[in-house]
CSV table of C-alpha atoms in Angstrom, one decimal:
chain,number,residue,atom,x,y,z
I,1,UNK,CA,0.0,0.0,0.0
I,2,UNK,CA,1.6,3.9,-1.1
I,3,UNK,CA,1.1,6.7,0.9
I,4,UNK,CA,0.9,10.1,-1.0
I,5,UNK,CA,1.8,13.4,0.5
I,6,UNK,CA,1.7,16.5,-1.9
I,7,UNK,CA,2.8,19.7,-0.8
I,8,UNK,CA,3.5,22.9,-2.7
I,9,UNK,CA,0.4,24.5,-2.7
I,10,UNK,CA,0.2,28.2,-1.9
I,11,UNK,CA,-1.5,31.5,-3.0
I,12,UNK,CA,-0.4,33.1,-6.3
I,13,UNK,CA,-1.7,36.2,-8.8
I,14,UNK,CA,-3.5,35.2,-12.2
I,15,UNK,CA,-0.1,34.2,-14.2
I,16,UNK,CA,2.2,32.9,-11.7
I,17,UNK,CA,3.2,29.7,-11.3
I,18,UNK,CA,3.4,26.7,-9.1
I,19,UNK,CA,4.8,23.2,-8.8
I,20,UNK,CA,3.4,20.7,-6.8
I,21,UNK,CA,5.1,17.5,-5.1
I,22,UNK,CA,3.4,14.3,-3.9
I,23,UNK,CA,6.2,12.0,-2.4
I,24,UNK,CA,5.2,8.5,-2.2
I,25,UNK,CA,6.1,6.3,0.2
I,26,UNK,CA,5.5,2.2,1.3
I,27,UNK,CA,4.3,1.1,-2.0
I,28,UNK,CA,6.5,-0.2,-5.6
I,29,UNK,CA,6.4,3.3,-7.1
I,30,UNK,CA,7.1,2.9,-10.5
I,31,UNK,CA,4.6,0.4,-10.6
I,32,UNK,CA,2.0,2.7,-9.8
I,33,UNK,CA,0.0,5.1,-12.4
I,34,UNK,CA,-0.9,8.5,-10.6
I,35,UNK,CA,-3.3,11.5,-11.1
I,36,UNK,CA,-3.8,14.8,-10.2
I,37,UNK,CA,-6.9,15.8,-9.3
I,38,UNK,CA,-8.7,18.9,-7.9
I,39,UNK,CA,-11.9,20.1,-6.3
I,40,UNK,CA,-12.8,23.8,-5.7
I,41,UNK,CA,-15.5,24.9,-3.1
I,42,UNK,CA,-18.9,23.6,-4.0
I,43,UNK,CA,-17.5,21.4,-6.8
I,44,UNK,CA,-17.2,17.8,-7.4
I,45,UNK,CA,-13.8,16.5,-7.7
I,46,UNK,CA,-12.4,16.4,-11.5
I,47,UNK,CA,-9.3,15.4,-13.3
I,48,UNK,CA,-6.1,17.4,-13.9
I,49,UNK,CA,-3.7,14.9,-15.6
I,50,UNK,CA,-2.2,11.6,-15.3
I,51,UNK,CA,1.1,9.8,-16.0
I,52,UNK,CA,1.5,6.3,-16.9
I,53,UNK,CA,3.9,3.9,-14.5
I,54,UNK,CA,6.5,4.0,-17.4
I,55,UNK,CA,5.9,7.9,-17.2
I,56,UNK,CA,5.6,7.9,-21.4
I,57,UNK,CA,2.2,8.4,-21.3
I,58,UNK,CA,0.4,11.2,-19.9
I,59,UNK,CA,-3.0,12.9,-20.0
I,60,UNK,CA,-4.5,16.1,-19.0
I,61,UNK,CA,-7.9,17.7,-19.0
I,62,UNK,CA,-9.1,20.2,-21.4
I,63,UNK,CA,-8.7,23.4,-19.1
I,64,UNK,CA,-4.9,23.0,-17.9
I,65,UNK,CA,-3.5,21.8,-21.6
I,66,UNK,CA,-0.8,23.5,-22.2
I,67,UNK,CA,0.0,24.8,-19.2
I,68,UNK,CA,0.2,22.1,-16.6
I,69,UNK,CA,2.9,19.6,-17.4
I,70,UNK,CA,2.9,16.3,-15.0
I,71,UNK,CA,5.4,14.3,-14.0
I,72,UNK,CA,7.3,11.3,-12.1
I,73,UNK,CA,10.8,10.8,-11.1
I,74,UNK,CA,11.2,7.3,-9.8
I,75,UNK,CA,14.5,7.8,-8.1
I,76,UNK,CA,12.9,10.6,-5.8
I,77,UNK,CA,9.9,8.1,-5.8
I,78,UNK,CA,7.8,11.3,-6.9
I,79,UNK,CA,5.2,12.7,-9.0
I,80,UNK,CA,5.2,16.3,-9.9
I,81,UNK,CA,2.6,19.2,-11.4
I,82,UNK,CA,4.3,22.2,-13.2
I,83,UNK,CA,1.4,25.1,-13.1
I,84,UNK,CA,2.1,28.0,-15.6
I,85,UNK,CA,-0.4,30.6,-16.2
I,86,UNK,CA,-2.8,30.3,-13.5
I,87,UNK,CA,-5.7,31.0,-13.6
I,88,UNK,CA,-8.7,32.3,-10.9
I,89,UNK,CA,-10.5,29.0,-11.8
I,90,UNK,CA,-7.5,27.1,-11.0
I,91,UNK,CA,-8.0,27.6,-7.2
I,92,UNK,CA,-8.9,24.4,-5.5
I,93,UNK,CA,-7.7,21.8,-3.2
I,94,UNK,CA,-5.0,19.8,-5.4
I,95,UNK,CA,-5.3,16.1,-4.8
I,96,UNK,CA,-2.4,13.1,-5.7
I,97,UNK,CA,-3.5,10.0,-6.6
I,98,UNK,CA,-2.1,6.7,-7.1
I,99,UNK,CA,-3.0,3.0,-8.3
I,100,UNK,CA,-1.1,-0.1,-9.1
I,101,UNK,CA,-1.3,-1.1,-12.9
I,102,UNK,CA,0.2,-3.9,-15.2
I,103,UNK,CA,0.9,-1.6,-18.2
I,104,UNK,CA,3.7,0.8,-19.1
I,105,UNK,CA,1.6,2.8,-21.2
I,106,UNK,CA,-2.2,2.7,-19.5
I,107,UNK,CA,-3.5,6.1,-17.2
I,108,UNK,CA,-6.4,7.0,-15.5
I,109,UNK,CA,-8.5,9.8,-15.8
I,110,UNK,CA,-11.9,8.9,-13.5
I,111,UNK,CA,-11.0,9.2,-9.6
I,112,UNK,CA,-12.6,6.2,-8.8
I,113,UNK,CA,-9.6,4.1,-11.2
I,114,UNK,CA,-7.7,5.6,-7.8
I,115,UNK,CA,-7.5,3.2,-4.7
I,116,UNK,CA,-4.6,6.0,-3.2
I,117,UNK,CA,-5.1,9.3,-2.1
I,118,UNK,CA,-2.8,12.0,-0.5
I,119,UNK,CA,-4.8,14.4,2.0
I,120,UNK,CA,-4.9,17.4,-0.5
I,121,UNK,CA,-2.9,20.6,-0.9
I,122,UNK,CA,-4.6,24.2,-1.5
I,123,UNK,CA,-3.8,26.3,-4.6
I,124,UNK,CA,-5.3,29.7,-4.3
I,125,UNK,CA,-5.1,32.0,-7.5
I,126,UNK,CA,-6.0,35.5,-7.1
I,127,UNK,CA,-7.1,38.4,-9.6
Protein backbone atom coordinates (compact mmCIF):
# COMPACT_ATOMS: atom_id res chain seq x y z
CA UNK A 1 0.00 0.00 0.00
CA UNK A 2 1.60 3.88 -1.08
CA UNK A 3 1.10 6.73 0.89
CA UNK A 4 0.87 10.14 -1.03
CA UNK A 5 1.85 13.35 0.51
CA UNK A 6 1.69 16.45 -1.86
CA UNK A 7 2.84 19.74 -0.82
CA UNK A 8 3.49 22.92 -2.71
CA UNK A 9 0.39 24.48 -2.67
CA UNK A 10 0.18 28.19 -1.90
CA UNK A 11 -1.54 31.49 -3.01
CA UNK A 12 -0.44 33.11 -6.27
CA UNK A 13 -1.71 36.15 -8.84
CA UNK A 14 -3.50 35.20 -12.17
CA UNK A 15 -0.11 34.20 -14.21
CA UNK A 16 2.24 32.92 -11.67
CA UNK A 17 3.23 29.71 -11.35
CA UNK A 18 3.37 26.73 -9.10
CA UNK A 19 4.78 23.21 -8.82
CA UNK A 20 3.36 20.74 -6.76
CA UNK A 21 5.10 17.52 -5.12
CA UNK A 22 3.45 14.32 -3.93
CA UNK A 23 6.15 12.03 -2.37
CA UNK A 24 5.21 8.54 -2.21
CA UNK A 25 6.08 6.26 0.18
CA UNK A 26 5.48 2.15 1.34
CA UNK A 27 4.26 1.06 -2.03
CA UNK A 28 6.50 -0.17 -5.63
CA UNK A 29 6.45 3.28 -7.11
CA UNK A 30 7.09 2.93 -10.52
CA UNK A 31 4.57 0.38 -10.62
CA UNK A 32 1.99 2.74 -9.77
CA UNK A 33 0.01 5.12 -12.41
CA UNK A 34 -0.89 8.49 -10.62
CA UNK A 35 -3.25 11.51 -11.09
CA UNK A 36 -3.79 14.77 -10.21
CA UNK A 37 -6.90 15.84 -9.31
CA UNK A 38 -8.74 18.91 -7.90
CA UNK A 39 -11.89 20.13 -6.28
CA UNK A 40 -12.77 23.83 -5.74
CA UNK A 41 -15.49 24.93 -3.06
CA UNK A 42 -18.94 23.57 -3.97
CA UNK A 43 -17.47 21.42 -6.78
CA UNK A 44 -17.20 17.83 -7.44
CA UNK A 45 -13.78 16.48 -7.65
CA UNK A 46 -12.39 16.43 -11.47
CA UNK A 47 -9.33 15.40 -13.30
CA UNK A 48 -6.15 17.38 -13.86
CA UNK A 49 -3.74 14.91 -15.58
CA UNK A 50 -2.24 11.55 -15.29
CA UNK A 51 1.09 9.82 -16.01
CA UNK A 52 1.50 6.33 -16.94
CA UNK A 53 3.95 3.95 -14.48
CA UNK A 54 6.52 4.01 -17.37
CA UNK A 55 5.88 7.93 -17.21
CA UNK A 56 5.56 7.90 -21.44
CA UNK A 57 2.17 8.37 -21.33
CA UNK A 58 0.44 11.24 -19.93
CA UNK A 59 -3.03 12.93 -20.02
CA UNK A 60 -4.54 16.15 -18.99
CA UNK A 61 -7.91 17.74 -19.00
CA UNK A 62 -9.07 20.20 -21.43
CA UNK A 63 -8.70 23.38 -19.09
CA UNK A 64 -4.92 23.02 -17.95
CA UNK A 65 -3.52 21.77 -21.58
CA UNK A 66 -0.84 23.51 -22.16
CA UNK A 67 -0.02 24.81 -19.21
CA UNK A 68 0.21 22.11 -16.58
CA UNK A 69 2.89 19.62 -17.41
CA UNK A 70 2.87 16.32 -15.00
CA UNK A 71 5.41 14.33 -14.04
CA UNK A 72 7.34 11.34 -12.11
CA UNK A 73 10.75 10.81 -11.11
CA UNK A 74 11.22 7.28 -9.81
CA UNK A 75 14.48 7.83 -8.15
CA UNK A 76 12.95 10.63 -5.77
CA UNK A 77 9.90 8.14 -5.81
CA UNK A 78 7.81 11.31 -6.88
CA UNK A 79 5.24 12.75 -9.05
CA UNK A 80 5.16 16.28 -9.87
CA UNK A 81 2.59 19.24 -11.42
CA UNK A 82 4.25 22.21 -13.18
CA UNK A 83 1.44 25.08 -13.13
CA UNK A 84 2.11 28.03 -15.60
CA UNK A 85 -0.41 30.57 -16.15
CA UNK A 86 -2.79 30.25 -13.46
CA UNK A 87 -5.71 30.98 -13.58
CA UNK A 88 -8.70 32.29 -10.88
CA UNK A 89 -10.48 29.04 -11.80
CA UNK A 90 -7.53 27.10 -10.98
CA UNK A 91 -8.01 27.65 -7.17
CA UNK A 92 -8.90 24.35 -5.51
CA UNK A 93 -7.73 21.80 -3.21
CA UNK A 94 -4.95 19.81 -5.43
CA UNK A 95 -5.26 16.11 -4.80
CA UNK A 96 -2.36 13.09 -5.72
CA UNK A 97 -3.45 9.95 -6.55
CA UNK A 98 -2.12 6.68 -7.12
CA UNK A 99 -2.97 3.02 -8.33
CA UNK A 100 -1.14 -0.09 -9.14
CA UNK A 101 -1.31 -1.06 -12.86
CA UNK A 102 0.25 -3.95 -15.17
CA UNK A 103 0.91 -1.59 -18.24
CA UNK A 104 3.68 0.83 -19.05
CA UNK A 105 1.57 2.85 -21.20
CA UNK A 106 -2.21 2.74 -19.46
CA UNK A 107 -3.52 6.09 -17.20
CA UNK A 108 -6.41 6.97 -15.49
CA UNK A 109 -8.53 9.84 -15.77
CA UNK A 110 -11.86 8.90 -13.46
CA UNK A 111 -10.99 9.18 -9.64
CA UNK A 112 -12.62 6.18 -8.77
CA UNK A 113 -9.61 4.08 -11.17
CA UNK A 114 -7.66 5.60 -7.76
CA UNK A 115 -7.51 3.17 -4.68
CA UNK A 116 -4.63 6.03 -3.23
CA UNK A 117 -5.06 9.30 -2.12
CA UNK A 118 -2.84 11.97 -0.52
CA UNK A 119 -4.80 14.43 2.04
CA UNK A 120 -4.90 17.37 -0.54
CA UNK A 121 -2.90 20.59 -0.90
CA UNK A 122 -4.64 24.24 -1.55
CA UNK A 123 -3.83 26.28 -4.63
CA UNK A 124 -5.33 29.68 -4.29
CA UNK A 125 -5.12 31.97 -7.53
CA UNK A 126 -6.03 35.49 -7.08
CA UNK A 127 -7.09 38.37 -9.62
Amino acid sequence: QVHLLESGGGAVQTGGSLKLSCAASGGTFSSYTLGWFRQAPGKEREFVAAVSRSGRSTSYADSVKGRFTISRDTAKNSVYLQMNILKPEDTAIYYCAGEPSPYDFDYYRESRSYRYWGQGTQVTVSS
